[in-house]
Short mmCIF file of N, CA and C in Angstrom, two decimals:
data_model
loop_
_atom_site.label_atom_id
_atom_site.label_comp_id
_atom_site.label_asym_id
_atom_site.label_seq_id
_atom_site.Cartn_x
_atom_site.Cartn_y
_atom_site.Cartn_z
N MET A 1 -3.51 21.55 -21.04
CA MET A 1 -4.13 21.75 -19.76
C MET A 1 -4.00 20.47 -18.93
N PRO A 2 -3.04 20.40 -18.01
CA PRO A 2 -2.90 19.19 -17.20
C PRO A 2 -4.09 19.01 -16.26
N GLN A 3 -4.60 17.79 -16.22
CA GLN A 3 -5.61 17.44 -15.24
C GLN A 3 -5.11 16.24 -14.46
N ILE A 4 -5.01 16.40 -13.17
CA ILE A 4 -4.50 15.35 -12.30
C ILE A 4 -5.66 14.83 -11.48
N ALA A 5 -5.88 13.52 -11.55
CA ALA A 5 -6.94 12.89 -10.77
C ALA A 5 -6.28 12.06 -9.67
N ILE A 6 -6.69 12.31 -8.44
CA ILE A 6 -6.17 11.59 -7.29
C ILE A 6 -7.32 10.80 -6.70
N THR A 7 -7.11 9.51 -6.53
CA THR A 7 -8.10 8.67 -5.86
C THR A 7 -7.49 8.25 -4.54
N ILE A 8 -8.21 8.53 -3.46
CA ILE A 8 -7.69 8.27 -2.12
C ILE A 8 -8.82 7.80 -1.23
N ALA A 9 -8.50 6.96 -0.28
CA ALA A 9 -9.51 6.49 0.67
C ALA A 9 -9.92 7.63 1.59
N GLU A 10 -11.18 7.64 1.96
CA GLU A 10 -11.68 8.64 2.90
C GLU A 10 -10.91 8.55 4.21
N GLY A 11 -10.87 9.69 4.90
CA GLY A 11 -10.26 9.66 6.21
C GLY A 11 -9.31 10.81 6.46
N ARG A 12 -9.05 11.63 5.45
CA ARG A 12 -8.18 12.79 5.65
C ARG A 12 -9.02 14.01 5.99
N THR A 13 -8.41 14.93 6.69
CA THR A 13 -9.10 16.17 7.02
C THR A 13 -9.13 17.06 5.78
N PRO A 14 -10.05 18.03 5.74
CA PRO A 14 -10.05 18.98 4.63
C PRO A 14 -8.70 19.69 4.49
N GLU A 15 -8.06 19.96 5.62
CA GLU A 15 -6.75 20.61 5.58
C GLU A 15 -5.70 19.73 4.91
N GLN A 16 -5.71 18.43 5.22
CA GLN A 16 -4.77 17.51 4.60
C GLN A 16 -5.01 17.42 3.09
N LEU A 17 -6.27 17.34 2.69
CA LEU A 17 -6.59 17.27 1.27
C LEU A 17 -6.17 18.54 0.56
N ARG A 18 -6.42 19.69 1.18
CA ARG A 18 -6.05 20.97 0.56
C ARG A 18 -4.55 21.08 0.41
N SER A 19 -3.82 20.63 1.42
CA SER A 19 -2.36 20.65 1.36
C SER A 19 -1.85 19.75 0.24
N MET A 20 -2.45 18.58 0.11
CA MET A 20 -2.06 17.65 -0.96
C MET A 20 -2.31 18.28 -2.33
N MET A 21 -3.49 18.88 -2.51
CA MET A 21 -3.79 19.52 -3.79
C MET A 21 -2.78 20.64 -4.09
N HIS A 22 -2.44 21.42 -3.08
CA HIS A 22 -1.46 22.49 -3.25
C HIS A 22 -0.11 21.93 -3.70
N GLU A 23 0.35 20.88 -3.03
CA GLU A 23 1.65 20.29 -3.35
C GLU A 23 1.67 19.69 -4.76
N VAL A 24 0.58 19.03 -5.14
CA VAL A 24 0.50 18.46 -6.49
C VAL A 24 0.49 19.58 -7.53
N HIS A 25 -0.31 20.62 -7.27
CA HIS A 25 -0.35 21.77 -8.18
C HIS A 25 1.04 22.37 -8.35
N ALA A 26 1.75 22.55 -7.24
CA ALA A 26 3.09 23.14 -7.30
C ALA A 26 4.05 22.25 -8.10
N ALA A 27 3.96 20.94 -7.92
CA ALA A 27 4.84 20.02 -8.65
C ALA A 27 4.57 20.08 -10.15
N VAL A 28 3.30 20.12 -10.53
CA VAL A 28 2.96 20.19 -11.95
C VAL A 28 3.40 21.54 -12.53
N LEU A 29 3.22 22.58 -11.79
CA LEU A 29 3.63 23.91 -12.25
C LEU A 29 5.14 23.95 -12.50
N ARG A 30 5.92 23.32 -11.60
CA ARG A 30 7.38 23.30 -11.76
C ARG A 30 7.83 22.46 -12.95
N THR A 31 7.08 21.42 -13.29
CA THR A 31 7.59 20.43 -14.24
C THR A 31 6.89 20.39 -15.59
N ALA A 32 5.73 20.98 -15.73
CA ALA A 32 4.94 20.79 -16.95
C ALA A 32 4.94 21.98 -17.89
N ASN A 33 5.65 23.05 -17.55
CA ASN A 33 5.71 24.22 -18.42
C ASN A 33 4.32 24.67 -18.86
N THR A 34 3.49 24.96 -17.86
CA THR A 34 2.13 25.42 -18.12
C THR A 34 1.80 26.57 -17.17
N ARG A 35 0.69 27.20 -17.40
CA ARG A 35 0.26 28.30 -16.54
C ARG A 35 -0.56 27.75 -15.37
N PRO A 36 -0.48 28.40 -14.21
CA PRO A 36 -1.18 27.88 -13.03
C PRO A 36 -2.68 27.72 -13.24
N GLU A 37 -3.29 28.64 -13.95
CA GLU A 37 -4.74 28.56 -14.15
C GLU A 37 -5.16 27.41 -15.07
N HIS A 38 -4.20 26.77 -15.70
CA HIS A 38 -4.52 25.64 -16.58
C HIS A 38 -4.43 24.30 -15.86
N ILE A 39 -3.96 24.30 -14.65
CA ILE A 39 -3.78 23.04 -13.91
C ILE A 39 -5.06 22.71 -13.15
N ARG A 40 -5.53 21.50 -13.33
CA ARG A 40 -6.73 21.01 -12.63
C ARG A 40 -6.32 19.84 -11.74
N VAL A 41 -6.68 19.90 -10.49
CA VAL A 41 -6.42 18.80 -9.56
C VAL A 41 -7.77 18.38 -8.99
N VAL A 42 -8.11 17.12 -9.18
CA VAL A 42 -9.40 16.59 -8.70
C VAL A 42 -9.11 15.45 -7.74
N VAL A 43 -9.73 15.50 -6.57
CA VAL A 43 -9.57 14.45 -5.58
C VAL A 43 -10.86 13.65 -5.49
N HIS A 44 -10.75 12.35 -5.67
CA HIS A 44 -11.89 11.44 -5.54
C HIS A 44 -11.67 10.65 -4.25
N GLU A 45 -12.56 10.88 -3.28
CA GLU A 45 -12.48 10.12 -2.03
C GLU A 45 -13.39 8.91 -2.13
N VAL A 46 -12.83 7.76 -1.79
CA VAL A 46 -13.56 6.50 -1.86
C VAL A 46 -13.84 6.02 -0.44
N PRO A 47 -15.08 5.66 -0.14
CA PRO A 47 -15.36 5.11 1.19
C PRO A 47 -14.47 3.89 1.45
N ARG A 48 -14.00 3.75 2.67
CA ARG A 48 -13.09 2.66 3.01
C ARG A 48 -13.76 1.29 2.83
N THR A 49 -15.10 1.26 2.87
CA THR A 49 -15.82 0.01 2.63
C THR A 49 -15.84 -0.36 1.15
N HIS A 50 -15.48 0.58 0.28
CA HIS A 50 -15.53 0.34 -1.17
C HIS A 50 -14.14 0.18 -1.78
N TRP A 51 -13.12 -0.01 -0.95
CA TRP A 51 -11.74 -0.16 -1.44
C TRP A 51 -11.18 -1.43 -0.83
N ALA A 52 -10.82 -2.38 -1.68
CA ALA A 52 -10.28 -3.65 -1.18
C ALA A 52 -8.92 -3.92 -1.79
N THR A 53 -8.08 -4.52 -0.98
CA THR A 53 -6.78 -5.00 -1.41
C THR A 53 -6.67 -6.43 -0.93
N GLY A 54 -6.38 -7.33 -1.87
CA GLY A 54 -6.30 -8.74 -1.48
C GLY A 54 -7.60 -9.26 -0.90
N ASP A 55 -8.73 -8.81 -1.42
CA ASP A 55 -10.06 -9.22 -1.00
C ASP A 55 -10.39 -8.84 0.44
N THR A 56 -9.71 -7.82 0.96
CA THR A 56 -10.00 -7.29 2.28
C THR A 56 -10.21 -5.79 2.15
N THR A 57 -11.36 -5.30 2.63
CA THR A 57 -11.61 -3.85 2.51
C THR A 57 -10.73 -3.09 3.50
N LEU A 58 -10.56 -1.82 3.23
CA LEU A 58 -9.78 -0.99 4.15
C LEU A 58 -10.45 -0.93 5.52
N THR A 59 -11.78 -0.95 5.55
CA THR A 59 -12.49 -0.98 6.82
C THR A 59 -12.16 -2.24 7.60
N GLU A 60 -12.12 -3.37 6.90
CA GLU A 60 -11.75 -4.63 7.57
C GLU A 60 -10.30 -4.60 8.06
N MET A 61 -9.41 -4.00 7.28
CA MET A 61 -8.01 -3.85 7.70
C MET A 61 -7.91 -2.97 8.94
N ASP A 62 -8.69 -1.87 8.95
CA ASP A 62 -8.70 -0.98 10.10
C ASP A 62 -9.14 -1.73 11.36
N ALA A 63 -10.20 -2.52 11.22
CA ALA A 63 -10.73 -3.26 12.37
C ALA A 63 -9.72 -4.29 12.86
N ALA A 64 -9.04 -4.97 11.94
CA ALA A 64 -8.05 -5.96 12.33
C ALA A 64 -6.87 -5.31 13.04
N ALA A 65 -6.47 -4.14 12.59
CA ALA A 65 -5.35 -3.44 13.21
C ALA A 65 -5.72 -2.94 14.61
N ALA A 66 -6.99 -2.67 14.84
CA ALA A 66 -7.43 -2.15 16.13
C ALA A 66 -7.62 -3.25 17.17
N ARG A 67 -7.76 -4.50 16.72
CA ARG A 67 -7.94 -5.61 17.66
C ARG A 67 -6.61 -5.96 18.31
N PRO A 68 -6.64 -6.35 19.59
CA PRO A 68 -5.40 -6.79 20.23
C PRO A 68 -4.94 -8.09 19.59
N ALA A 69 -3.65 -8.29 19.55
CA ALA A 69 -3.09 -9.51 18.97
C ALA A 69 -3.52 -10.72 19.80
N VAL A 70 -3.78 -11.83 19.14
CA VAL A 70 -4.16 -13.06 19.80
C VAL A 70 -2.88 -13.84 20.11
N ALA A 71 -2.73 -14.25 21.35
CA ALA A 71 -1.55 -15.01 21.74
C ALA A 71 -1.56 -16.37 21.07
N THR A 72 -0.40 -16.81 20.63
CA THR A 72 -0.26 -18.12 20.00
C THR A 72 0.60 -19.00 20.89
N ALA A 73 0.67 -20.27 20.57
CA ALA A 73 1.50 -21.20 21.33
C ALA A 73 2.96 -20.75 21.28
N GLU A 74 3.39 -20.21 20.15
CA GLU A 74 4.78 -19.74 20.03
C GLU A 74 5.06 -18.61 21.01
N ASP A 75 4.07 -17.75 21.25
CA ASP A 75 4.27 -16.63 22.16
C ASP A 75 4.56 -17.11 23.58
N HIS A 76 4.10 -18.31 23.92
CA HIS A 76 4.26 -18.83 25.27
C HIS A 76 5.21 -20.01 25.33
N SER A 77 5.96 -20.28 24.30
CA SER A 77 6.81 -21.47 24.25
C SER A 77 7.90 -21.42 25.31
N ASP A 78 8.38 -20.24 25.71
CA ASP A 78 9.43 -20.16 26.72
C ASP A 78 8.90 -20.52 28.11
N GLN A 79 7.58 -20.51 28.31
CA GLN A 79 7.00 -20.88 29.60
C GLN A 79 7.10 -22.38 29.83
N ASP A 80 7.18 -23.18 28.76
CA ASP A 80 7.27 -24.62 28.88
C ASP A 80 8.70 -25.07 29.08
N ALA A 81 9.65 -24.18 28.91
CA ALA A 81 11.06 -24.53 29.05
C ALA A 81 11.43 -24.60 30.51
N ALA A 82 12.64 -25.06 30.76
CA ALA A 82 13.14 -25.15 32.13
C ALA A 82 13.16 -23.77 32.78
N PRO A 83 13.01 -23.72 34.09
CA PRO A 83 13.02 -22.42 34.76
C PRO A 83 14.28 -21.64 34.43
N GLY A 84 14.08 -20.39 34.09
CA GLY A 84 15.18 -19.52 33.75
C GLY A 84 15.60 -19.58 32.30
N ALA A 85 15.19 -20.62 31.58
CA ALA A 85 15.56 -20.74 30.18
C ALA A 85 14.76 -19.78 29.35
N GLY A 86 15.42 -19.06 28.49
CA GLY A 86 14.74 -18.17 27.56
C GLY A 86 14.31 -16.85 28.14
N SER A 87 14.63 -16.60 29.39
CA SER A 87 14.27 -15.31 29.96
C SER A 87 15.44 -14.75 30.73
N LEU A 88 15.48 -13.46 30.83
CA LEU A 88 16.54 -12.80 31.57
C LEU A 88 15.99 -12.33 32.90
N PRO A 89 16.84 -12.28 33.91
CA PRO A 89 16.36 -11.81 35.23
C PRO A 89 15.96 -10.36 35.21
#
């Protein structure tokens, strides 16, 4: 009796989760030589505040991605060059 456990961060719609379970079930059915009623697929959704990679939670990553980029000195280095240098008309 295959049991597949999927751990995924929260944020998918019920339709997306259902589609994923269907696709996983179909893949196991094709490859594991078992009956469909014996396949168990369990999805564990983890709050984004409870999942960290490199000591940064997914919530913190989301917030960083949503912030506008901060300009650096390198971004403006062509402004210090001679007029016309580094830019096209």
